[in-house]
Amino acid sequence: MKKIIPFIVFAVSLPAFFACCGKHDKQASQMSNPVIESIYARRSVRQYTDQKVPREILQTLAECGVNAPNAMNKQQWEVRIIDNEDYFNALTDAMEQGMPGSVNRSEPGFRNVLRNATAAIAIACPDDESGMSLINVGLFCENVCLAAQSLGLGSVVMAGPVWRLHSIPEAKTLIDRLGFSEGYKLRIFVGLGYPAEAPEAKPRDLDKIRFID
Ligand SMILES: Cc1cc2nc3c(=O)[nH]c(=O)nc-3n(C[C@H](O)[C@H](O)[C@H](O)COP(=O)(O)O)c2cc1C
């Protein structure tokens, strides 16, 4: 009888175990998976502490970007990591001079026009008719943002400053300093740093999703 008891306990607990697994599967897709948790927790951060991001971490984040899916693995991007405060200050000055009124230094926590990030990854790609290069860059950015989130860093993808800098003659030398190859154009910055704010999630419209039967 003693030998049978564990078996009975095991058999009785099986349905509960499977019910629990089913529940776990359902929840796992939303909560207990670290990648999915990072996706749900990530928000654009625009306030950062003064703490510098170590270069090894910045290198890892850039490598996460390079590991993004990209069309035919052509890796048509060039990547620059910036953690030099002088560079951010120069960008800010150039924008202030080239676009008067576009810089509000009295904003709380203002540090620079890259949304106050203490580091940034600048990504360039060529023009291509298919648009694939820009899609690649988008995927690159998302990998960086999610990796940053998982490491306790904040991130913000920024096209606005790029667009402004391209239209300001004063900023040309700063863009040139990034040293992108001929034919490659700066497309986006991903600002990075240790977050000094925890923004609420902005609403998402799930009605955009539907199954086709
Ligand atoms: C292509 C692209 C360009 C963006 N440009 C800027 C920008 O110039 N400045 C900025 O503060 N945020 C920028 N963002 C961040 C978006 O505003 C942000 O992702 C969106 O409002 C959703 O908020 P969340 O990232 O906190 O979920 C950009 C995001 C993307 C994907």
PDB file of C-alpha atoms and ligand atoms in Angstrom:
ATOM      1  CA  MET A   1       0.000   0.000   0.000  1.00  0.00           C
ATOM      2  CA  LYS A   2       2.853   2.360   0.930  1.00  0.00           C
ATOM      3  CA  LYS A   3       4.248   1.932  -2.578  1.00  0.00           C
ATOM      4  CA  ILE A   4       0.917   2.792  -4.185  1.00  0.00           C
ATOM      5  CA  ILE A   5       0.340   6.051  -2.292  1.00  0.00           C
ATOM      6  CA  PRO A   6       2.927   8.120  -4.194  1.00  0.00           C
ATOM      7  CA  PHE A   7       1.507   6.815  -7.446  1.00  0.00           C
ATOM      8  CA  ILE A   8      -2.049   7.806  -6.405  1.00  0.00           C
ATOM      9  CA  VAL A   9      -0.846  11.253  -5.363  1.00  0.00           C
ATOM     10  CA  PHE A  10       0.934  11.625  -8.690  1.00  0.00           C
ATOM     11  CA  ALA A  11      -2.102  10.475 -10.698  1.00  0.00           C
ATOM     12  CA  VAL A  12      -4.486  12.732  -8.774  1.00  0.00           C
ATOM     13  CA  SER A  13      -2.237  15.742  -9.238  1.00  0.00           C
ATOM     14  CA  LEU A  14      -1.799  15.276 -13.004  1.00  0.00           C
ATOM     15  CA  PRO A  15      -4.953  17.163 -14.064  1.00  0.00           C
ATOM     16  CA  ALA A  16      -4.026  20.021 -11.736  1.00  0.00           C
ATOM     17  CA  PHE A  17      -0.508  20.003 -13.167  1.00  0.00           C
ATOM     18  CA  PHE A  18      -1.760  20.223 -16.759  1.00  0.00           C
ATOM     19  CA  ALA A  19      -4.338  22.864 -15.876  1.00  0.00           C
ATOM     20  CA  CYS A  20      -1.534  24.817 -14.296  1.00  0.00           C
ATOM     21  CA  CYS A  21       0.641  24.363 -17.408  1.00  0.00           C
ATOM     22  CA  GLY A  22      -2.111  25.654 -19.643  1.00  0.00           C
ATOM     23  CA  LYS A  23      -2.525  28.682 -17.449  1.00  0.00           C
ATOM     24  CA  HIS A  24       1.211  29.180 -17.347  1.00  0.00           C
ATOM     25  CA  ASP A  25       1.425  29.031 -21.163  1.00  0.00           C
ATOM     26  CA  LYS A  26      -1.221  31.674 -21.469  1.00  0.00           C
ATOM     27  CA  GLN A  27       0.407  33.917 -18.918  1.00  0.00           C
ATOM     28  CA  ALA A  28       3.896  33.261 -20.214  1.00  0.00           C
ATOM     29  CA  SER A  29       3.031  35.010 -23.434  1.00  0.00           C
ATOM     30  CA  GLN A  30       2.358  38.144 -21.446  1.00  0.00           C
ATOM     31  CA  MET A  31       4.389  38.069 -18.290  1.00  0.00           C
ATOM     32  CA  SER A  32       6.885  35.468 -17.309  1.00  0.00           C
ATOM     33  CA  ASN A  33       9.070  35.544 -20.361  1.00  0.00           C
ATOM     34  CA  PRO A  34      11.993  37.954 -20.035  1.00  0.00           C
ATOM     35  CA  VAL A  35      11.898  39.119 -23.657  1.00  0.00           C
ATOM     36  CA  ILE A  36       8.162  39.752 -23.550  1.00  0.00           C
ATOM     37  CA  GLU A  37       8.518  41.463 -20.198  1.00  0.00           C
ATOM     38  CA  SER A  38      11.107  43.795 -21.731  1.00  0.00           C
ATOM     39  CA  ILE A  39       8.836  44.528 -24.675  1.00  0.00           C
ATOM     40  CA  TYR A  40       5.956  45.476 -22.380  1.00  0.00           C
ATOM     41  CA  ALA A  41       8.133  47.407 -19.942  1.00  0.00           C
ATOM     42  CA  ARG A  42      10.103  49.441 -22.507  1.00  0.00           C
ATOM     43  CA  ARG A  43       9.103  53.085 -22.843  1.00  0.00           C
ATOM     44  CA  SER A  44      10.831  56.013 -24.483  1.00  0.00           C
ATOM     45  CA  VAL A  45      12.895  57.695 -21.793  1.00  0.00           C
ATOM     46  CA  ARG A  46      13.724  61.394 -22.064  1.00  0.00           C
ATOM     47  CA  GLN A  47      15.244  62.066 -18.640  1.00  0.00           C
ATOM     48  CA  TYR A  48      18.489  60.427 -17.598  1.00  0.00           C
ATOM     49  CA  THR A  49      20.759  60.427 -14.575  1.00  0.00           C
ATOM     50  CA  ASP A  50      24.371  61.644 -14.839  1.00  0.00           C
ATOM     51  CA  GLN A  51      25.661  58.082 -14.565  1.00  0.00           C
ATOM     52  CA  LYS A  52      27.716  57.181 -17.622  1.00  0.00           C
ATOM     53  CA  VAL A  53      26.955  53.963 -19.480  1.00  0.00           C
ATOM     54  CA  PRO A  54      30.103  51.811 -19.563  1.00  0.00           C
ATOM     55  CA  ARG A  55      31.558  51.346 -23.024  1.00  0.00           C
ATOM     56  CA  GLU A  56      31.323  47.536 -22.824  1.00  0.00           C
ATOM     57  CA  ILE A  57      27.573  47.893 -22.391  1.00  0.00           C
ATOM     58  CA  LEU A  58      27.324  50.338 -25.293  1.00  0.00           C
ATOM     59  CA  GLN A  59      29.321  47.913 -27.426  1.00  0.00           C
ATOM     60  CA  THR A  60      26.972  45.066 -26.435  1.00  0.00           C
ATOM     61  CA  LEU A  61      23.927  47.147 -27.318  1.00  0.00           C
ATOM     62  CA  ALA A  62      25.356  48.002 -30.729  1.00  0.00           C
ATOM     63  CA  GLU A  63      26.125  44.329 -31.306  1.00  0.00           C
ATOM     64  CA  CYS A  64      22.536  43.465 -30.388  1.00  0.00           C
ATOM     65  CA  GLY A  65      21.521  45.909 -33.121  1.00  0.00           C
ATOM     66  CA  VAL A  66      23.838  44.291 -35.632  1.00  0.00           C
ATOM     67  CA  ASN A  67      22.218  40.949 -34.806  1.00  0.00           C
ATOM     68  CA  ALA A  68      18.800  42.187 -35.933  1.00  0.00           C
ATOM     69  CA  PRO A  69      17.156  40.547 -38.907  1.00  0.00           C
ATOM     70  CA  ASN A  70      18.143  42.404 -42.056  1.00  0.00           C
ATOM     71  CA  ALA A  71      17.375  41.883 -45.708  1.00  0.00           C
ATOM     72  CA  MET A  72      19.595  39.159 -47.199  1.00  0.00           C
ATOM     73  CA  ASN A  73      21.997  39.748 -44.332  1.00  0.00           C
ATOM     74  CA  LYS A  74      23.570  42.575 -46.308  1.00  0.00           C
ATOM     75  CA  GLN A  75      23.901  44.552 -43.074  1.00  0.00           C
ATOM     76  CA  GLN A  76      23.524  47.796 -44.926  1.00  0.00           C
ATOM     77  CA  TRP A  77      24.079  50.004 -41.967  1.00  0.00           C
ATOM     78  CA  GLU A  78      26.925  51.832 -40.320  1.00  0.00           C
ATOM     79  CA  VAL A  79      26.917  52.439 -36.631  1.00  0.00           C
ATOM     80  CA  ARG A  80      28.604  55.009 -34.426  1.00  0.00           C
ATOM     81  CA  ILE A  81      28.555  55.042 -30.652  1.00  0.00           C
ATOM     82  CA  ILE A  82      28.736  58.472 -29.046  1.00  0.00           C
ATOM     83  CA  ASP A  83      29.349  59.015 -25.351  1.00  0.00           C
ATOM     84  CA  ASN A  84      31.232  62.286 -25.573  1.00  0.00           C
ATOM     85  CA  GLU A  85      29.406  65.068 -23.762  1.00  0.00           C
ATOM     86  CA  ASP A  86      31.199  67.694 -25.873  1.00  0.00           C
ATOM     87  CA  TYR A  87      29.697  66.161 -29.001  1.00  0.00           C
ATOM     88  CA  PHE A  88      26.174  66.343 -27.560  1.00  0.00           C
ATOM     89  CA  ASN A  89      26.794  69.939 -26.478  1.00  0.00           C
ATOM     90  CA  ALA A  90      28.038  70.833 -29.958  1.00  0.00           C
ATOM     91  CA  LEU A  91      24.916  69.258 -31.509  1.00  0.00           C
ATOM     92  CA  THR A  92      22.777  71.270 -29.143  1.00  0.00           C
ATOM     93  CA  ASP A  93      24.622  74.522 -29.934  1.00  0.00           C
ATOM     94  CA  ALA A  94      24.384  73.857 -33.678  1.00  0.00           C
ATOM     95  CA  MET A  95      20.663  73.298 -33.443  1.00  0.00           C
ATOM     96  CA  GLU A  96      20.178  76.378 -31.329  1.00  0.00           C
ATOM     97  CA  GLN A  97      22.056  78.505 -33.850  1.00  0.00           C
ATOM     98  CA  GLY A  98      20.628  76.874 -36.967  1.00  0.00           C
ATOM     99  CA  MET A  99      17.033  76.679 -35.772  1.00  0.00           C
ATOM    100  CA  PRO A 100      16.443  79.466 -33.290  1.00  0.00           C
ATOM    101  CA  GLY A 101      13.663  78.566 -30.884  1.00  0.00           C
ATOM    102  CA  SER A 102      14.050  74.818 -31.387  1.00  0.00           C
ATOM    103  CA  VAL A 103      16.035  74.350 -28.178  1.00  0.00           C
ATOM    104  CA  ASN A 104      14.461  74.999 -24.818  1.00  0.00           C
ATOM    105  CA  ARG A 105      17.234  74.991 -22.247  1.00  0.00           C
ATOM    106  CA  SER A 106      14.804  75.815 -19.449  1.00  0.00           C
ATOM    107  CA  GLU A 107      13.039  72.457 -19.797  1.00  0.00           C
ATOM    108  CA  PRO A 108      13.353  70.528 -16.523  1.00  0.00           C
ATOM    109  CA  GLY A 109      16.373  68.216 -16.658  1.00  0.00           C
ATOM    110  CA  PHE A 110      17.587  69.678 -19.947  1.00  0.00           C
ATOM    111  CA  ARG A 111      20.973  68.296 -20.949  1.00  0.00           C
ATOM    112  CA  ASN A 112      20.984  68.203 -24.744  1.00  0.00           C
ATOM    113  CA  VAL A 113      18.850  67.922 -27.876  1.00  0.00           C
ATOM    114  CA  LEU A 114      19.159  64.151 -27.918  1.00  0.00           C
ATOM    115  CA  ARG A 115      16.449  63.981 -25.315  1.00  0.00           C
ATOM    116  CA  ASN A 116      19.058  64.369 -22.591  1.00  0.00           C
ATOM    117  CA  ALA A 117      20.651  61.006 -23.278  1.00  0.00           C
ATOM    118  CA  THR A 118      24.159  60.455 -21.947  1.00  0.00           C
ATOM    119  CA  ALA A 119      25.055  58.154 -24.840  1.00  0.00           C
ATOM    120  CA  ALA A 120      23.676  57.534 -28.286  1.00  0.00           C
ATOM    121  CA  ILE A 121      23.980  55.166 -31.183  1.00  0.00           C
ATOM    122  CA  ALA A 122      23.814  56.835 -34.586  1.00  0.00           C
ATOM    123  CA  ILE A 123      22.801  54.630 -37.491  1.00  0.00           C
ATOM    124  CA  ALA A 124      23.244  55.344 -41.175  1.00  0.00           C
ATOM    125  CA  CYS A 125      22.129  53.431 -44.246  1.00  0.00           C
ATOM    126  CA  PRO A 126      22.061  54.039 -47.982  1.00  0.00           C
ATOM    127  CA  ASP A 127      19.027  55.131 -49.964  1.00  0.00           C
ATOM    128  CA  ASP A 128      17.459  52.162 -51.642  1.00  0.00           C
ATOM    129  CA  GLU A 129      14.307  52.057 -53.694  1.00  0.00           C
ATOM    130  CA  SER A 130      12.912  49.002 -51.946  1.00  0.00           C
ATOM    131  CA  GLY A 131      12.992  50.715 -48.549  1.00  0.00           C
ATOM    132  CA  MET A 132      14.642  47.615 -47.066  1.00  0.00           C
ATOM    133  CA  SER A 133      17.543  49.570 -45.602  1.00  0.00           C
ATOM    134  CA  LEU A 134      15.253  51.699 -43.492  1.00  0.00           C
ATOM    135  CA  ILE A 135      13.372  48.624 -42.323  1.00  0.00           C
ATOM    136  CA  ASN A 136      16.712  47.114 -41.313  1.00  0.00           C
ATOM    137  CA  VAL A 137      17.554  50.248 -39.350  1.00  0.00           C
ATOM    138  CA  GLY A 138      14.196  50.093 -37.575  1.00  0.00           C
ATOM    139  CA  LEU A 139      14.820  46.515 -36.529  1.00  0.00           C
ATOM    140  CA  PHE A 140      18.322  47.453 -35.415  1.00  0.00           C
ATOM    141  CA  CYS A 141      16.868  50.166 -33.187  1.00  0.00           C
ATOM    142  CA  GLU A 142      14.336  47.848 -31.622  1.00  0.00           C
ATOM    143  CA  ASN A 143      17.004  45.297 -30.740  1.00  0.00           C
ATOM    144  CA  VAL A 144      19.032  48.065 -29.086  1.00  0.00           C
ATOM    145  CA  CYS A 145      16.029  49.374 -27.144  1.00  0.00           C
ATOM    146  CA  LEU A 146      14.981  45.955 -25.883  1.00  0.00           C
ATOM    147  CA  ALA A 147      18.515  44.997 -24.920  1.00  0.00           C
ATOM    148  CA  ALA A 148      18.847  48.336 -23.119  1.00  0.00           C
ATOM    149  CA  GLN A 149      15.582  47.727 -21.275  1.00  0.00           C
ATOM    150  CA  SER A 150      16.710  44.278 -20.207  1.00  0.00           C
ATOM    151  CA  LEU A 151      19.914  45.794 -18.759  1.00  0.00           C
ATOM    152  CA  GLY A 152      18.082  48.474 -16.768  1.00  0.00           C
ATOM    153  CA  LEU A 153      18.871  51.250 -19.224  1.00  0.00           C
ATOM    154  CA  GLY A 154      16.486  53.700 -20.815  1.00  0.00           C
ATOM    155  CA  SER A 155      16.356  54.410 -24.529  1.00  0.00           C
ATOM    156  CA  VAL A 156      14.665  56.684 -27.016  1.00  0.00           C
ATOM    157  CA  VAL A 157      14.620  56.400 -30.785  1.00  0.00           C
ATOM    158  CA  MET A 158      14.941  59.846 -32.377  1.00  0.00           C
ATOM    159  CA  ALA A 159      14.357  60.872 -35.973  1.00  0.00           C
ATOM    160  CA  GLY A 160      13.490  64.498 -35.165  1.00  0.00           C
ATOM    161  CA  PRO A 161      17.028  65.676 -34.348  1.00  0.00           C
ATOM    162  CA  VAL A 162      18.400  63.892 -37.424  1.00  0.00           C
ATOM    163  CA  TRP A 163      15.934  65.619 -39.674  1.00  0.00           C
ATOM    164  CA  ARG A 164      16.778  68.988 -38.098  1.00  0.00           C
ATOM    165  CA  LEU A 165      20.539  68.462 -38.211  1.00  0.00           C
ATOM    166  CA  HIS A 166      20.432  67.564 -41.901  1.00  0.00           C
ATOM    167  CA  SER A 167      18.754  70.878 -42.618  1.00  0.00           C
ATOM    168  CA  ILE A 168      21.191  73.009 -40.610  1.00  0.00           C
ATOM    169  CA  PRO A 169      24.465  73.968 -42.358  1.00  0.00           C
ATOM    170  CA  GLU A 170      26.096  74.528 -38.937  1.00  0.00           C
ATOM    171  CA  ALA A 171      25.640  70.834 -38.172  1.00  0.00           C
ATOM    172  CA  LYS A 172      27.370  69.452 -41.266  1.00  0.00           C
ATOM    173  CA  THR A 173      30.781  69.167 -39.632  1.00  0.00           C
ATOM    174  CA  LEU A 174      29.208  67.284 -36.722  1.00  0.00           C
ATOM    175  CA  ILE A 175      27.533  64.802 -39.042  1.00  0.00           C
ATOM    176  CA  ASP A 176      30.801  64.498 -40.995  1.00  0.00           C
ATOM    177  CA  ARG A 177      32.586  63.714 -37.735  1.00  0.00           C
ATOM    178  CA  LEU A 178      30.581  60.498 -37.546  1.00  0.00           C
ATOM    179  CA  GLY A 179      32.578  59.349 -40.560  1.00  0.00           C
ATOM    180  CA  PHE A 180      29.923  57.447 -42.439  1.00  0.00           C
ATOM    181  CA  SER A 181      30.926  56.039 -45.814  1.00  0.00           C
ATOM    182  CA  GLU A 182      30.014  57.655 -49.105  1.00  0.00           C
ATOM    183  CA  GLY A 183      26.362  56.892 -49.901  1.00  0.00           C
ATOM    184  CA  TYR A 184      25.430  56.277 -46.282  1.00  0.00           C
ATOM    185  CA  LYS A 185      23.171  58.806 -44.644  1.00  0.00           C
ATOM    186  CA  LEU A 186      22.530  59.332 -40.928  1.00  0.00           C
ATOM    187  CA  ARG A 187      18.943  58.172 -40.301  1.00  0.00           C
ATOM    188  CA  ILE A 188      18.368  57.890 -36.609  1.00  0.00           C
ATOM    189  CA  PHE A 189      19.789  58.201 -33.118  1.00  0.00           C
ATOM    190  CA  VAL A 190      18.997  55.861 -30.287  1.00  0.00           C
ATOM    191  CA  GLY A 191      19.526  57.838 -27.095  1.00  0.00           C
ATOM    192  CA  LEU A 192      20.637  55.795 -24.101  1.00  0.00           C
ATOM    193  CA  GLY A 193      21.362  56.221 -20.430  1.00  0.00           C
ATOM    194  CA  TYR A 194      20.278  55.328 -16.940  1.00  0.00           C
ATOM    195  CA  PRO A 195      16.652  56.384 -16.630  1.00  0.00           C
ATOM    196  CA  ALA A 196      15.630  59.238 -14.358  1.00  0.00           C
ATOM    197  CA  GLU A 197      11.958  58.767 -15.179  1.00  0.00           C
ATOM    198  CA  ALA A 198       9.565  55.863 -15.624  1.00  0.00           C
ATOM    199  CA  PRO A 199       6.982  57.007 -18.166  1.00  0.00           C
ATOM    200  CA  GLU A 200       3.576  55.401 -18.277  1.00  0.00           C
ATOM    201  CA  ALA A 201       2.836  53.224 -21.280  1.00  0.00           C
ATOM    202  CA  LYS A 202       1.152  55.179 -24.023  1.00  0.00           C
ATOM    203  CA  PRO A 203      -2.105  53.564 -25.150  1.00  0.00           C
ATOM    204  CA  ARG A 204      -1.896  51.038 -27.969  1.00  0.00           C
ATOM    205  CA  ASP A 205      -4.773  50.260 -30.310  1.00  0.00           C
ATOM    206  CA  LEU A 206      -5.145  46.491 -30.343  1.00  0.00           C
ATOM    207  CA  ASP A 207      -7.994  46.792 -32.863  1.00  0.00           C
ATOM    208  CA  LYS A 208      -5.273  47.147 -35.500  1.00  0.00           C
ATOM    209  CA  ILE A 209      -4.674  43.428 -35.093  1.00  0.00           C
ATOM    210  CA  ARG A 210      -6.960  40.860 -36.639  1.00  0.00           C
ATOM    211  CA  PHE A 211      -6.851  37.276 -37.726  1.00  0.00           C
ATOM    212  CA  ILE A 212      -7.830  36.328 -41.237  1.00  0.00           C
ATOM    213  CA  ASP A 213      -9.919  33.137 -41.325  1.00  0.00           C
TER     214      ASP A 213
HETATM  215  C1  LIG B   1      11.023  56.307 -36.156  1.00  0.00           C
HETATM  216  C2  LIG B   1      10.831  56.944 -34.812  1.00  0.00           C
HETATM  217  C3  LIG B   1      11.163  58.253 -34.632  1.00  0.00           C
HETATM  218  C4  LIG B   1      11.047  58.853 -33.368  1.00  0.00           C
HETATM  219  N1  LIG B   1      11.474  60.133 -33.189  1.00  0.00           N
HETATM  220  C5  LIG B   1      11.412  60.688 -31.965  1.00  0.00           C
HETATM  221  C6  LIG B   1      11.948  61.987 -31.743  1.00  0.00           C
HETATM  222  O1  LIG B   1      12.469  62.636 -32.640  1.00  0.00           O
HETATM  223  N2  LIG B   1      11.876  62.496 -30.483  1.00  0.00           N
HETATM  224  C7  LIG B   1      11.313  61.796 -29.453  1.00  0.00           C
HETATM  225  O2  LIG B   1      11.279  62.287 -28.339  1.00  0.00           O
HETATM  226  N3  LIG B   1      10.788  60.541 -29.636  1.00  0.00           N
HETATM  227  C8  LIG B   1      10.833  59.973 -30.863  1.00  0.00           C
HETATM  228  N4  LIG B   1      10.355  58.708 -31.059  1.00  0.00           N
HETATM  229  C9  LIG B   1       9.752  57.967 -29.933  1.00  0.00           C
HETATM  230  C10 LIG B   1       8.231  57.889 -30.066  1.00  0.00           C
HETATM  231  O3  LIG B   1       7.681  59.155 -29.793  1.00  0.00           O
HETATM  232  C11 LIG B   1       7.684  56.829 -29.103  1.00  0.00           C
HETATM  233  O4  LIG B   1       8.237  55.582 -29.413  1.00  0.00           O
HETATM  234  C12 LIG B   1       6.152  56.717 -29.138  1.00  0.00           C
HETATM  235  O5  LIG B   1       5.557  57.915 -28.710  1.00  0.00           O
HETATM  236  C13 LIG B   1       5.621  55.589 -28.285  1.00  0.00           C
HETATM  237  O6  LIG B   1       6.020  55.729 -26.933  1.00  0.00           O
HETATM  238  P1  LIG B   1       6.890  54.619 -26.195  1.00  0.00           P
HETATM  239  O7  LIG B   1       8.177  54.452 -26.981  1.00  0.00           O
HETATM  240  O8  LIG B   1       7.153  55.180 -24.836  1.00  0.00           O
HETATM  241  O9  LIG B   1       6.117  53.355 -26.169  1.00  0.00           O
HETATM  242  C14 LIG B   1      10.503  58.101 -32.300  1.00  0.00           C
HETATM  243  C15 LIG B   1      10.164  56.759 -32.497  1.00  0.00           C
HETATM  244  C16 LIG B   1      10.347  56.190 -33.730  1.00  0.00           C
HETATM  245  C17 LIG B   1      10.017  54.719 -33.900  1.00  0.00           C
END
